[in-house]
Coordinates of N, CA, C and O in Angstrom, one line a residue:
X841 N 18.1 -12.8 -10.6 CA 17.0 -12.5 -11.4 C 17.3 -10.9 -11.2 O 16.2 -10.3 -12.2
X842 N 18.4 -10.3 -10.7 CA 18.3 -8.7 -11.2 C 20.2 -8.7 -11.8 O 21.2 -9.1 -10.7
X843 N 20.0 -8.2 -12.7 CA 21.5 -7.9 -13.6 C 21.9 -6.8 -12.9 O 21.8 -5.9 -11.8
X844 N 23.2 -6.8 -12.5 CA 24.1 -5.9 -12.1 C 23.5 -3.8 -12.5 O 23.9 -3.6 -11.7
X845 N 23.4 -3.8 -14.0 CA 23.6 -2.0 -14.5 C 22.1 -2.1 -13.4 O 21.4 -1.1 -13.7
X846 N 21.0 -3.3 -12.8 CA 20.2 -2.3 -12.5 C 19.9 -1.2 -11.1 O 19.4 -0.8 -10.5
X847 N 21.3 -2.1 -10.5 CA 21.8 -0.8 -9.6 C 21.8 0.1 -9.5 O 22.1 1.3 -8.3
X848 N 22.4 1.0 -10.9 CA 22.0 2.2 -11.0 C 20.7 2.9 -10.6 O 20.6 3.7 -11.0
X849 N 19.8 2.2 -11.0 CA 18.4 2.6 -10.7 C 17.7 3.4 -9.2 O 18.4 2.3 -8.4
X850 N 17.2 3.8 -9.4 CA 16.9 4.4 -8.1 C 15.8 3.2 -7.6 O 15.1 2.4 -7.8
X851 N 16.4 2.7 -5.5 CA 15.1 2.0 -5.3 C 13.6 2.0 -5.1 O 13.6 3.4 -5.1
X852 N 12.9 1.2 -5.3 CA 11.5 2.0 -5.6 C 11.0 1.9 -3.8 O 11.6 1.3 -3.5
X853 N 9.9 2.8 -3.6 CA 9.5 3.1 -2.2 C 8.9 1.7 -1.5 O 9.1 1.1 -2.1
X854 N 9.0 1.7 -0.3 CA 9.1 0.1 0.7 C 7.9 -0.1 0.5 O 7.5 -1.0 0.5
X855 N 7.2 1.2 0.5 CA 6.0 1.0 0.2 C 4.9 1.1 -1.0 O 4.7 2.1 -1.1
X856 N 5.2 0.1 -1.6 CA 4.2 0.1 -3.0 C 3.3 -0.3 -3.1 O 2.5 -1.1 -2.4
X857 N 2.5 -0.5 -4.8 CA 1.4 -1.1 -4.8 C 1.7 -2.6 -4.7 O 1.0 -3.4 -4.2
X858 N 2.8 -3.1 -5.1 CA 2.9 -4.7 -5.6 C 3.3 -5.0 -4.2 O 2.7 -6.2 -3.9
X859 N 4.0 -4.3 -3.5 CA 4.2 -4.7 -1.9 C 3.2 -5.2 -1.1 O 3.0 -6.1 0.1
X860 N 2.3 -4.1 -0.8 CA 1.1 -4.4 -0.4 C 0.3 -4.7 -0.9 O 0.0 -5.6 0.5
X861 N 0.0 -5.4 -2.1 CA -1.2 -6.2 -2.8 C -0.2 -7.8 -2.1 O -1.1 -8.5 -2.0
X862 N 0.8 -8.0 -2.7 CA 0.9 -9.0 -2.6 C 1.7 -9.8 -0.8 O 1.3 -10.8 0.3
X863 N 1.1 -8.5 0.6 CA 1.5 -8.5 1.5 C 0.0 -8.7 2.0 O 0.2 -10.1 2.9
X864 N -0.7 -8.1 1.4 CA -3.0 -9.1 1.3 C -2.7 -9.8 1.3 O -3.5 -11.0 1.9
X865 N -2.3 -10.5 -0.4 CA -2.1 -12.1 -0.6 C -1.8 -12.7 0.4 O -1.9 -13.9 0.2
X866 N -0.8 -12.9 1.0 CA 0.4 -13.5 2.0 C -0.5 -13.7 3.3 O -0.8 -15.0 3.9
X867 N -1.6 -12.2 4.0 CA -2.4 -12.6 4.3 C -3.5 -13.5 4.6 O -3.6 -13.6 5.3
X868 N -3.8 -12.7 3.6 CA -5.1 -14.0 3.0 C -5.0 -15.1 2.8 O -5.5 -16.0 3.1
X869 N -3.6 -15.8 2.4 CA -3.4 -16.9 2.4 C -3.5 -18.2 3.4 O -3.3 -19.1 3.7
X870 N -2.8 -16.9 4.5 CA -2.4 -17.7 6.0 C -4.1 -17.6 6.7 O -5.1 -18.9 7.4
X871 N -5.3 -16.8 6.8 CA -6.4 -16.9 6.4 C -7.0 -17.9 6.0 O -7.9 -19.0 6.6
X872 N -6.7 -18.1 4.8 CA -7.1 -19.5 4.1 C -6.6 -20.8 4.5 O -7.6 -21.7 4.8
X873 N -6.2 -20.9 5.2 CA -5.3 -22.2 5.7 C -5.8 -22.5 7.0 O -6.4 -23.6 7.1
X874 N -5.9 -21.5 7.5 CA -6.7 -21.9 8.9 C -8.0 -22.0 8.8 O -8.6 -22.9 9.5
X875 N -9.2 -21.4 8.0 CA -10.1 -22.1 7.2 C -9.9 -23.4 6.9 O -10.8 -24.0 7.3
X876 N -9.2 -23.6 6.2 CA -9.5 -25.5 6.0 C -9.2 -26.3 6.5 O -9.3 -27.3 6.6
X877 N -8.1 -25.5 7.1 CA -7.6 -26.7 9.0 C -8.5 -26.8 9.6 O -8.4 -27.1 10.8
X878 N -9.6 -25.8 9.9 CA -10.7 -25.4 10.8 C -10.1 -25.2 12.3 O -10.6 -25.6 13.0
X879 N -9.1 -24.0 12.1 CA -9.2 -23.4 12.9 C -9.5 -22.1 12.9 O -10.2 -21.4 12.1
X880 N -9.8 -21.1 14.2 CA -9.9 -20.1 14.4 C -8.9 -18.8 13.3 O -8.0 -19.2 13.7
X881 N -10.2 -18.5 12.7 CA -9.7 -17.6 11.5 C -8.2 -16.6 12.0 O -7.2 -16.5 11.2
X882 N -8.5 -15.7 12.6 CA -7.5 -14.8 13.3 C -7.0 -15.2 14.6 O -5.8 -14.5 13.9
X883 N -7.0 -16.0 15.1 CA -6.5 -16.2 16.1 C -5.6 -17.1 16.3 O -4.4 -16.7 17.1
X884 N -5.6 -18.2 15.2 CA -5.1 -19.4 15.1 C -3.8 -19.2 14.3 O -3.9 -18.5 13.4
X885 N -2.4 -19.1 14.5 CA -0.8 -18.8 13.2 C -0.9 -17.4 13.6 O -0.6 -17.1 12.4
X886 N -1.0 -16.9 14.4 CA -0.7 -15.6 14.1 C 1.1 -15.5 13.6 O 0.7 -14.9 12.5
X887 N 1.7 -16.2 14.5 CA 3.1 -16.0 13.5 C 2.8 -16.5 12.2 O 3.8 -16.0 11.4
X888 N 2.4 -17.2 11.6 CA 2.3 -17.8 9.4 C 1.6 -16.7 9.4 O 2.0 -16.0 7.8
X889 N 0.5 -16.1 10.1 CA -0.1 -14.9 9.3 C 1.3 -13.6 9.0 O 1.1 -13.1 7.9
X890 N 1.5 -13.6 10.4 CA 3.2 -12.2 10.0 C 4.1 -12.9 8.8 O 4.8 -12.0 8.2
X891 N 4.1 -14.2 9.1 CA 5.3 -14.5 7.8 C 4.6 -14.7 6.7 O 5.5 -14.0 5.5
X892 N 4.0 -15.1 6.7 CA 3.0 -15.0 5.0 C 2.9 -13.6 4.7 O 3.4 -12.9 3.2
X893 N 2.1 -12.7 5.7 CA 2.7 -10.9 5.1 C 3.9 -10.4 5.1 O 4.2 -10.0 3.3
X894 N 4.5 -11.2 5.1 CA 6.7 -10.2 5.3 C 6.5 -11.1 3.7 O 7.6 -10.3 3.2
X895 N 6.7 -12.6 3.7 CA 7.3 -13.2 2.8 C 6.0 -12.7 1.3 O 7.0 -12.4 0.0
X896 N 5.4 -12.3 1.3 CA 4.6 -11.4 0.6 C 4.8 -9.9 0.0 O 5.2 -9.7 -1.3
X897 N 5.2 -9.5 1.1 CA 5.7 -8.0 0.8 C 7.1 -8.2 0.0 O 7.0 -7.0 -0.8
X898 N 7.9 -8.7 0.4 CA 9.5 -9.0 0.3 C 9.5 -9.3 -1.2 O 9.7 -8.6 -2.5
X899 N 8.5 -10.1 -1.7 CA 8.2 -10.7 -2.9 C 7.5 -9.4 -4.1 O 7.9 -9.4 -4.9
X900 N 6.7 -8.7 -3.6 CA 5.6 -7.7 -3.7 C 6.8 -6.6 -5.1 O 7.3 -6.3 -5.0
X901 N 8.0 -6.2 -3.3 CA 9.1 -5.5 -3.5 C 10.2 -5.5 -4.2 O 10.5 -4.7 -5.5
X902 N 10.5 -7.0 -4.3 CA 11.3 -7.5 -5.9 C 10.8 -7.3 -7.0 O 11.1 -7.2 -8.3
X903 N 9.8 -7.9 -6.8 CA 8.6 -8.1 -8.0 C 8.6 -6.3 -8.7 O 8.6 -5.9 -9.9
X904 N 8.4 -5.7 -7.8 CA 8.1 -4.1 -8.3 C 9.5 -3.5 -8.4 O 9.9 -2.8 -9.6
X905 N 10.9 -3.9 -8.3 CA 12.3 -3.5 -8.3 C 12.5 -4.0 -10.2 O 12.9 -3.6 -10.8
X906 N 12.1 -5.3 -10.2 CA 12.5 -5.7 -11.5 C 11.6 -5.1 -12.1 O 12.0 -5.2 -13.5
X907 N 9.9 -4.8 -11.9 CA 9.2 -4.3 -13.0 C 10.0 -2.8 -13.7 O 9.8 -2.7 -15.0
X908 N 10.8 -2.1 -12.5 CA 11.2 -1.0 -12.9 C 12.1 -1.3 -13.5 O 12.4 -0.1 -14.6
X909 N 13.1 -1.8 -13.9 CA 14.5 -2.6 -14.5 C 13.9 -2.9 -16.3 O 14.7 -2.2 -16.6
X910 N 13.2 -3.3 -16.4 CA 11.9 -3.7 -17.0 C 12.3 -2.8 -18.2 O 12.0 -2.3 -19.4
X911 N 11.2 -1.9 -16.8 CA 10.0 -0.5 -18.1 C 11.7 -0.1 -18.5 O 12.2 1.2 -19.4
X912 N 12.8 0.4 -17.5 CA 13.8 1.3 -17.9 C 14.9 0.6 -19.0 O 15.1 1.6 -20.0
X913 N 14.5 -0.5 -19.4 CA 15.7 -0.5 -20.1 C 14.9 -0.8 -21.3 O 15.4 -0.4 -22.5
X914 N 13.5 -0.9 -21.9 CA 12.8 -0.4 -22.8 C 13.2 0.5 -23.0 O 13.3 1.0 -24.4
X915 N 12.8 1.6 -22.3 CA 12.9 3.1 -22.2 C 14.5 3.6 -23.4 O 14.2 4.1 -24.3
X916 N 15.3 3.1 -22.0 CA 16.3 3.1 -22.9 C 16.5 2.8 -24.1 O 17.5 3.5 -25.1
X917 N 16.4 1.6 -24.6 CA 16.7 0.6 -25.7 C 15.7 1.9 -27.2 O 16.0 1.9 -28.3
X918 N 14.5 2.7 -26.6 CA 13.7 3.6 -27.5 C 14.5 4.1 -28.1 O 14.4 5.1 -29.3
X919 N 15.0 5.1 -27.0 CA 15.6 6.6 -26.8 C 17.1 6.0 -27.7 O 17.6 7.0 -28.3
X920 N 17.7 4.8 -27.5 CA 19.1 4.6 -27.9 C 18.4 5.0 -29.5 O 18.9 5.1 -30.8
X921 N 17.7 4.2 -29.9 CA 16.6 4.1 -31.4 C 16.6 5.3 -31.9 O 16.8 5.9 -33.0
X922 N 16.0 6.3 -31.2 CA 15.3 7.4 -31.6 C 16.7 8.4 -32.0 O 17.0 9.0 -33.0
X923 N 17.4 8.5 -31.4 CA 19.3 8.9 -31.2 C 19.9 8.1 -32.2 O 20.6 9.4 -33.0
X924 N 19.5 7.3 -32.8 CA 20.3 7.3 -33.8 C 19.1 6.8 -35.4 O 20.8 6.2 -36.5
X925 N 18.6 7.2 -35.2 CA 17.2 7.3 -36.2 C 16.6 8.9 -36.2 O 15.5 8.6 -36.2
X926 N 17.7 9.8 -36.2 CA 16.7 10.9 -36.1 C 15.7 11.1 -37.3 O 15.1 12.1 -37.2
X927 N 16.3 10.7 -38.7 CA 15.3 11.1 -40.0 C 14.1 10.2 -39.7 O 13.0 11.0 -40.3
X928 N 13.3 9.3 -39.1 CA 12.9 9.0 -38.7 C 11.6 9.9 -37.8 O 10.1 9.4 -37.4
X929 N 12.2 10.9 -37.1 CA 11.3 11.5 -35.6 C 12.2 12.7 -35.7 O 12.1 13.1 -35.1
X930 N 11.2 13.4 -37.5 CA 11.1 15.0 -37.0 C 10.9 15.5 -35.9 O 9.8 15.4 -36.4
X931 N 10.9 17.4 -35.8 CA 10.1 17.9 -35.1 C 9.0 18.3 -35.7 O 9.6 19.0 -36.6
X932 N 8.1 18.6 -35.0 CA 6.8 19.3 -36.1 C 7.7 21.0 -35.5 O 7.7 21.2 -34.4
X933 N 7.2 21.5 -36.9 CA 7.8 23.1 -36.3 C 7.1 24.4 -37.0 O 7.2 24.8 -37.1

């Protein structure tokens, strides 16, 4: 999922937009499961709510980590291109 070169990047914060969003989606999924199975929405399956929220949180964290790696890779390639082709990127002066 993540290559070894991604280990040089700093880790994303534990509370980030992807983690919070997918944690909420996981919790909402547990609520919908309770609704579809005609159980009390908030009181039934609290363990399932916690499990789905936790799984969503970690999936969001690792997707954010992958996104950071992909953006860093694109930035590195772009800066390498600029460094090898200075004639295309003259400074305004």
